[in-house]
Short mmCIF file of N, CA and C in Angstrom, two decimals:
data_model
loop_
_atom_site.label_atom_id
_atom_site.label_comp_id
_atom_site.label_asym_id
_atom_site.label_seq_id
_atom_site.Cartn_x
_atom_site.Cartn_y
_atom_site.Cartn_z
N UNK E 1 100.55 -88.22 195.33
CA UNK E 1 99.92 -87.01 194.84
C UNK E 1 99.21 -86.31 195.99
N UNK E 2 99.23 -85.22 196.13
CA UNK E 2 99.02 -84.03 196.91
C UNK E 2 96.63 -84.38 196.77
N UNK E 3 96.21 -84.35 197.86
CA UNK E 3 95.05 -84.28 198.28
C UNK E 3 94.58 -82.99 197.47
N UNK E 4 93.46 -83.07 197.06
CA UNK E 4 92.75 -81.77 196.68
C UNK E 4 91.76 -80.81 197.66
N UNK E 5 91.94 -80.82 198.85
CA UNK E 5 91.32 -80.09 199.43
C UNK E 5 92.15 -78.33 199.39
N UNK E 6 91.22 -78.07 199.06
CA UNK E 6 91.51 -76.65 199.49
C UNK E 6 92.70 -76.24 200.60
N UNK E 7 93.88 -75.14 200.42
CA UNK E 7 94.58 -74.73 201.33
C UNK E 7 94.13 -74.03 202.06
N UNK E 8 93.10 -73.20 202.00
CA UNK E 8 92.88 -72.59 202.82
C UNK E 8 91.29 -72.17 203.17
N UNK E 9 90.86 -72.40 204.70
CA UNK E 9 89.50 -72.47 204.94
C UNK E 9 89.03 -72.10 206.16
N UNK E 10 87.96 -72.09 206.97
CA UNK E 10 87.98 -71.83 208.09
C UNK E 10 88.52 -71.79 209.27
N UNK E 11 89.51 -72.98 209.05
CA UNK E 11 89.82 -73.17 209.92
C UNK E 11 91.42 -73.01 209.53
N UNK E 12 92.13 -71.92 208.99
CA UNK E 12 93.10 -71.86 208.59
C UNK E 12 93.65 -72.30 207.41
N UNK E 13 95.28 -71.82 207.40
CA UNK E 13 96.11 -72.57 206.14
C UNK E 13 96.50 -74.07 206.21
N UNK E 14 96.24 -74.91 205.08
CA UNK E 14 96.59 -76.00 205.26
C UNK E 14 97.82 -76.12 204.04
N UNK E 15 99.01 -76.92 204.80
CA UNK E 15 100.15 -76.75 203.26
C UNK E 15 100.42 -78.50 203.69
N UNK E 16 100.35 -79.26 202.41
CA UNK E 16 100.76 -80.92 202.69
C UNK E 16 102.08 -80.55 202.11
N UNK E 17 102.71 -81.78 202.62
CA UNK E 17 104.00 -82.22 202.45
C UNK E 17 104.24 -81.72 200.83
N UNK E 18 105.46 -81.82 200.57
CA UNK E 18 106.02 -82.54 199.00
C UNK E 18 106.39 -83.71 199.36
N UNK E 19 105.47 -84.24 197.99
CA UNK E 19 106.23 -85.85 197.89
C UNK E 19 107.49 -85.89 197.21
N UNK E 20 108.07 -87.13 197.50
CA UNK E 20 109.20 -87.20 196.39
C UNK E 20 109.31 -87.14 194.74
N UNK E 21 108.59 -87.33 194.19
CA UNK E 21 108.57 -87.02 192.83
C UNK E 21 108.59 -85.98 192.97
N UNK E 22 107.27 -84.90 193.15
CA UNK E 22 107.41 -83.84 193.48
C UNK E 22 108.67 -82.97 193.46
N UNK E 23 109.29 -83.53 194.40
CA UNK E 23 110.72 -82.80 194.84
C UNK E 23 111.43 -82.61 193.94
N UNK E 24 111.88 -83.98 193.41
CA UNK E 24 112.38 -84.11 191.99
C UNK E 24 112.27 -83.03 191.02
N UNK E 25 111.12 -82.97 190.69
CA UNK E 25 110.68 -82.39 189.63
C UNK E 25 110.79 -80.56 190.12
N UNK E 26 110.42 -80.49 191.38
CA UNK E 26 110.80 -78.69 191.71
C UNK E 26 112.43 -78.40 191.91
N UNK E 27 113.08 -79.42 191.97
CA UNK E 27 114.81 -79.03 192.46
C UNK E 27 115.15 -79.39 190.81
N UNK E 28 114.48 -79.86 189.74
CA UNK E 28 115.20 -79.66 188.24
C UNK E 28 114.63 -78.40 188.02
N UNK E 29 113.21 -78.11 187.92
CA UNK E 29 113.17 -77.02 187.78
C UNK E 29 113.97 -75.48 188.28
N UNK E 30 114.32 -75.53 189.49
CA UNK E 30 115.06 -74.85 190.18
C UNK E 30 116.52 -74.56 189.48
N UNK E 31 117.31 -75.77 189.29
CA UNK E 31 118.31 -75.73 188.39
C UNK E 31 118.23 -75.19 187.64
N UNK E 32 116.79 -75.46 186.63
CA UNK E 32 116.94 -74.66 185.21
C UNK E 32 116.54 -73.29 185.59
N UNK E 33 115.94 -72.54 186.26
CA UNK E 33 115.63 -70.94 186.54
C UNK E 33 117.24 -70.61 186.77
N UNK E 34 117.66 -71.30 187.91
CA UNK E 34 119.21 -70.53 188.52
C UNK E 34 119.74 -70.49 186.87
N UNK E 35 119.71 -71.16 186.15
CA UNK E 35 120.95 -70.88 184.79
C UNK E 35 120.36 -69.57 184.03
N UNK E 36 119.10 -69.51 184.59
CA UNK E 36 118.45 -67.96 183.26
C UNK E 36 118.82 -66.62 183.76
N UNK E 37 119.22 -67.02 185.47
CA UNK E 37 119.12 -66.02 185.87
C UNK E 37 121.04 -65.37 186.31
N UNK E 38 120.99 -64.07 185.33
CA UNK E 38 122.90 -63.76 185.38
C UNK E 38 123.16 -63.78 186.61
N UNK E 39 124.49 -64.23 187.26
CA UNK E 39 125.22 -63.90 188.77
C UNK E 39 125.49 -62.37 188.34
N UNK E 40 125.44 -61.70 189.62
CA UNK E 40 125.67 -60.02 189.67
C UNK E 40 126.00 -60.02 191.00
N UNK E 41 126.93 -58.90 190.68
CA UNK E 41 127.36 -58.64 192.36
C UNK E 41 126.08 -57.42 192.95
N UNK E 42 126.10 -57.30 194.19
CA UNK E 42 125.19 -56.99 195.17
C UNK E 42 125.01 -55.60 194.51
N UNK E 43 126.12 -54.97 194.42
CA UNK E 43 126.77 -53.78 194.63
C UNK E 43 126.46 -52.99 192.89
N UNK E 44 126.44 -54.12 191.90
CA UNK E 44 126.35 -53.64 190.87
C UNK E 44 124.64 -53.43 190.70
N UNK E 45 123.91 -54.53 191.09
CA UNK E 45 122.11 -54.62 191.21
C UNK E 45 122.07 -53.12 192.05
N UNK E 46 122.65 -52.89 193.05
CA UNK E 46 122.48 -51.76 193.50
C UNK E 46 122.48 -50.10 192.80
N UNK E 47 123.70 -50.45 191.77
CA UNK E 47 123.75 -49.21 191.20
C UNK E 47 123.05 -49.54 190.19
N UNK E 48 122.09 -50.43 189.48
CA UNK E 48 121.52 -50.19 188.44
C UNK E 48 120.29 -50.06 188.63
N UNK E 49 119.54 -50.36 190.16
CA UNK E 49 118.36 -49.68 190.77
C UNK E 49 118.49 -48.59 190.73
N UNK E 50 119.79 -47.81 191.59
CA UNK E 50 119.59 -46.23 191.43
C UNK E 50 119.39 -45.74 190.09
N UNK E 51 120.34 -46.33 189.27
CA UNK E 51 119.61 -45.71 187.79
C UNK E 51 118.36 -45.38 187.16
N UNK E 52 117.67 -46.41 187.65
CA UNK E 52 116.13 -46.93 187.29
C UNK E 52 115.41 -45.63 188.26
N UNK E 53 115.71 -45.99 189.61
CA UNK E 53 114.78 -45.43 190.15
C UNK E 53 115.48 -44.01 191.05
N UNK E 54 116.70 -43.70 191.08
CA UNK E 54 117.42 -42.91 191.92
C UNK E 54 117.33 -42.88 193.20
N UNK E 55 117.07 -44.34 194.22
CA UNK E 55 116.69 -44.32 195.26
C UNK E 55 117.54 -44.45 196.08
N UNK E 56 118.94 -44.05 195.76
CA UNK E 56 119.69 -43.21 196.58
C UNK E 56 120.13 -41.83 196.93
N UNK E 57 118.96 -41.24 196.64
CA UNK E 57 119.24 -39.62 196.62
C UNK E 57 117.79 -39.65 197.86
N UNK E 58 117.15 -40.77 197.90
CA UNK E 58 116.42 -40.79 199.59
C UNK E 58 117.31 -40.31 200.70
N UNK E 59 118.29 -40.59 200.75
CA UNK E 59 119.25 -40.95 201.68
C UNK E 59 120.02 -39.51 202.06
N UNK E 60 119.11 -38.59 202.36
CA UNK E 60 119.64 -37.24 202.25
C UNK E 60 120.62 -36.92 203.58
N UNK E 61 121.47 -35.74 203.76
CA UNK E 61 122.26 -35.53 204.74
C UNK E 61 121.13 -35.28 205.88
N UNK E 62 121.37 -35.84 207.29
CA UNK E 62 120.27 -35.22 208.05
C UNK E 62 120.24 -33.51 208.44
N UNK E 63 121.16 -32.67 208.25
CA UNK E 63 121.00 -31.54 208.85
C UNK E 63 120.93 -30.71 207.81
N UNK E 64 121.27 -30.86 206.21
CA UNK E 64 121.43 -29.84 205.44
C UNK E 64 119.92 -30.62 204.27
N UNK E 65 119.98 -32.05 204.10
CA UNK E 65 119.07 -32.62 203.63
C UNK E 65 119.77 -32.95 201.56
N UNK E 66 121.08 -32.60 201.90
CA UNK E 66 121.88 -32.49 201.22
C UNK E 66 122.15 -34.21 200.52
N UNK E 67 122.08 -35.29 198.79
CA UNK E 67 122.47 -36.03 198.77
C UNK E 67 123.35 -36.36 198.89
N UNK E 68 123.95 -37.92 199.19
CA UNK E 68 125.19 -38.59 199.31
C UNK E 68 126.45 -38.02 198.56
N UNK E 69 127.53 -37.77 198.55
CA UNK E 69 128.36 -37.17 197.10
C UNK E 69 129.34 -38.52 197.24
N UNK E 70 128.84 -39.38 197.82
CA UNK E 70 129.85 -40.81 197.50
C UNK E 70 128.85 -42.03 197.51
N UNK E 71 127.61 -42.38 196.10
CA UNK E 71 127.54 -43.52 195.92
C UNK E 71 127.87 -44.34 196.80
N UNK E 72 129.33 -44.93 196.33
CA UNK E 72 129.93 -46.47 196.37
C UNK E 72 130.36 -46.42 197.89
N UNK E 73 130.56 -45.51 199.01
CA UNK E 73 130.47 -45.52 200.05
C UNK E 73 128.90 -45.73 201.15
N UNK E 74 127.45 -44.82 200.57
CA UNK E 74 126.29 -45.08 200.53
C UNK E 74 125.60 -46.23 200.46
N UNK E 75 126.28 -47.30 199.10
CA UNK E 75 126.00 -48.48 199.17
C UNK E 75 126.68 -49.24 200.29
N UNK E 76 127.64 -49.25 200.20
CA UNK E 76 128.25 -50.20 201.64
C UNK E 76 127.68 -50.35 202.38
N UNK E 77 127.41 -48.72 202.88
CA UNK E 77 126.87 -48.77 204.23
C UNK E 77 125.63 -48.86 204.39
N UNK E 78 124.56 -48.94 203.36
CA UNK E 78 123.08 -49.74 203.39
C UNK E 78 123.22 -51.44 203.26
N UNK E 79 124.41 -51.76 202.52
CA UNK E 79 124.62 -52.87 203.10
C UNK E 79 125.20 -53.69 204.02
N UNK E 80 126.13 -53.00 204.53
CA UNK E 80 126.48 -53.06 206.07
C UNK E 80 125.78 -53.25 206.89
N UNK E 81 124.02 -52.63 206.84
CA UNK E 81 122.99 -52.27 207.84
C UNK E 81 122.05 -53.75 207.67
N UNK E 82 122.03 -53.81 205.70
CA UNK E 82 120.68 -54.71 205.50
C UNK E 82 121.55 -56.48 205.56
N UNK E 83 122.64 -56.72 205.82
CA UNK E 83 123.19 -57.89 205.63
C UNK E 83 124.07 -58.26 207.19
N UNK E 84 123.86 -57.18 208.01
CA UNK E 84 124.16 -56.95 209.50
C UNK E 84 125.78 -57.51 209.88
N UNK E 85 125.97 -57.02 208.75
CA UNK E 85 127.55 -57.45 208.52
C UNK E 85 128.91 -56.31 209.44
N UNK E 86 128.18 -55.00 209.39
CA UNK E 86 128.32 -54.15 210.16
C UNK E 86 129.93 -53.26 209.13
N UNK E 87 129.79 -51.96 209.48
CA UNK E 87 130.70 -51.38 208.90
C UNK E 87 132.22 -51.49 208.30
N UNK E 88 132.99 -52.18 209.58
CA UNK E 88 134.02 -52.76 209.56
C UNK E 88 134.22 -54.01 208.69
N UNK E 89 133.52 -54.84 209.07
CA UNK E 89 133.50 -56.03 208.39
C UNK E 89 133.35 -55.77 206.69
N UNK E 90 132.21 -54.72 206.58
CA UNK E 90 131.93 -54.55 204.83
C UNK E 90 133.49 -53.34 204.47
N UNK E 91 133.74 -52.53 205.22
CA UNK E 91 134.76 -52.07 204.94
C UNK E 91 136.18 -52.98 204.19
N UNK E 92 136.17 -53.64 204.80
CA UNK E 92 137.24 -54.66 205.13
C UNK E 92 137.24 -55.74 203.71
N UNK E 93 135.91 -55.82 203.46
CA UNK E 93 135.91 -56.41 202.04
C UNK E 93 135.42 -55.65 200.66
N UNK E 94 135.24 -54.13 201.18
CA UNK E 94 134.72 -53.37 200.03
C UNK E 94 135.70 -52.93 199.06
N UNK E 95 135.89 -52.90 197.75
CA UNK E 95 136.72 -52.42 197.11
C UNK E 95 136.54 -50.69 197.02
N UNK E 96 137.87 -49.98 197.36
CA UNK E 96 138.17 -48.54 197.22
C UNK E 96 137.22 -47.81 198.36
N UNK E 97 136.48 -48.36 199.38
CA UNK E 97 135.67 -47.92 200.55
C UNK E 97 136.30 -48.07 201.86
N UNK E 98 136.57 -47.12 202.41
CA UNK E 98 137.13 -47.06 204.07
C UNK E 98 136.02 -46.82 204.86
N UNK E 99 136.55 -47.39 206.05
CA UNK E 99 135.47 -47.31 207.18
C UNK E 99 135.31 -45.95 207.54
N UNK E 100 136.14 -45.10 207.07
CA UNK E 100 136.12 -43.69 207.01
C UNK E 100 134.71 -43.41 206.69
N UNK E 101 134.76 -43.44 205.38
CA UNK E 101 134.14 -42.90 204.42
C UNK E 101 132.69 -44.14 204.97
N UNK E 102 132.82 -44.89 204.98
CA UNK E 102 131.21 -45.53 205.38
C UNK E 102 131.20 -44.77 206.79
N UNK E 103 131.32 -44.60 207.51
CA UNK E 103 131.23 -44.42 208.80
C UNK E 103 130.28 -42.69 208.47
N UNK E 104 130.80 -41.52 207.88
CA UNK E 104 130.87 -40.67 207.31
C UNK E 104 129.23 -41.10 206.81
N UNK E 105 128.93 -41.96 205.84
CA UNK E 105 127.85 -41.99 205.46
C UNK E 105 126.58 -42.75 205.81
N UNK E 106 127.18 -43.34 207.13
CA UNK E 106 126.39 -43.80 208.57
C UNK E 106 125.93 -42.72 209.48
N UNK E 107 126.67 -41.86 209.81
CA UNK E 107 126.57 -40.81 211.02
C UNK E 107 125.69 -39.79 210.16
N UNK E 108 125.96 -39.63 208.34
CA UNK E 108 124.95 -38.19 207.95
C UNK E 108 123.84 -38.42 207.43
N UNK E 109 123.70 -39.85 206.52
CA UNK E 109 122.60 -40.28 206.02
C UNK E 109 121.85 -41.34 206.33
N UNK E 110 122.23 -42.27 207.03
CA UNK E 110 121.39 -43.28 207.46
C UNK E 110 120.91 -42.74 208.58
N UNK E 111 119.81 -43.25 208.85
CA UNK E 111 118.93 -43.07 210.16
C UNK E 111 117.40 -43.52 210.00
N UNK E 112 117.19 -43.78 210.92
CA UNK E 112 115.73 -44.39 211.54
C UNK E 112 114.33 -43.21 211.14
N UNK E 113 113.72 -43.82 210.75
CA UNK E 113 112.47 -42.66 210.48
C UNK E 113 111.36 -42.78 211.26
N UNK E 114 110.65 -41.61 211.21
CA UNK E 114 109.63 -42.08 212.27
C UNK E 114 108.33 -43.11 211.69
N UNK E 115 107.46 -43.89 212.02
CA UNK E 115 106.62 -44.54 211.36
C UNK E 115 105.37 -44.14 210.88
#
């Protein structure tokens, strides 16, 4: 059993081990969350954020400020960027998306902001 001192104190964070029971008991638990929780593809969580929140219409053209008019190309290529998988590569496994068309929505809407 885990010491009761405080994690955290003057002199910093303190984190003890897991014991083995312990372990036990957080990797069943673990099991049982993974079954509550549905498998979804990346791509679909993606379009049902924009629904919620439309936070792909951030993603404006840089020179006209104009939104994306291709979604499912938009997504790629934010995930191309956030999974560093890189254009080609997500091209290559995206369904109905060319590196065209991501590339297209690399060069007008993605970009670096200032901080």
């Amino acid at each position: 059993m885990r010491s009761q001192t405080p994690p955290c104190d003057d002199k910093g964070l303190s984190i003890s081990p897991i014991g083995e029971e312990e372990r036990d008991r957080i990797n069943a638990l673990s099991r049982r969350l993974y079954t509550l929780v549905p498998r979804v593809r990346i791509t679909s969580l993606l379009a049902e954020v924009h629904r919620w929140t439309g936070f792909l219409d951030s993603f404006t053209h840089y020179r006209t400020g104009e939104t994306a008019g291709d979604e499912a190309a938009l997504m790629a290529a934010i995930l191309a960027d956030a999974t560093n998988a890189g254009a080609e590569r997500m091209a290559e496994s995206s369904r109905g998306v060319t590196i065209h068309q991501m590339m297209l929505m690399i060069d007008r809407h993605l970009r670096n902001r200032p901080a």
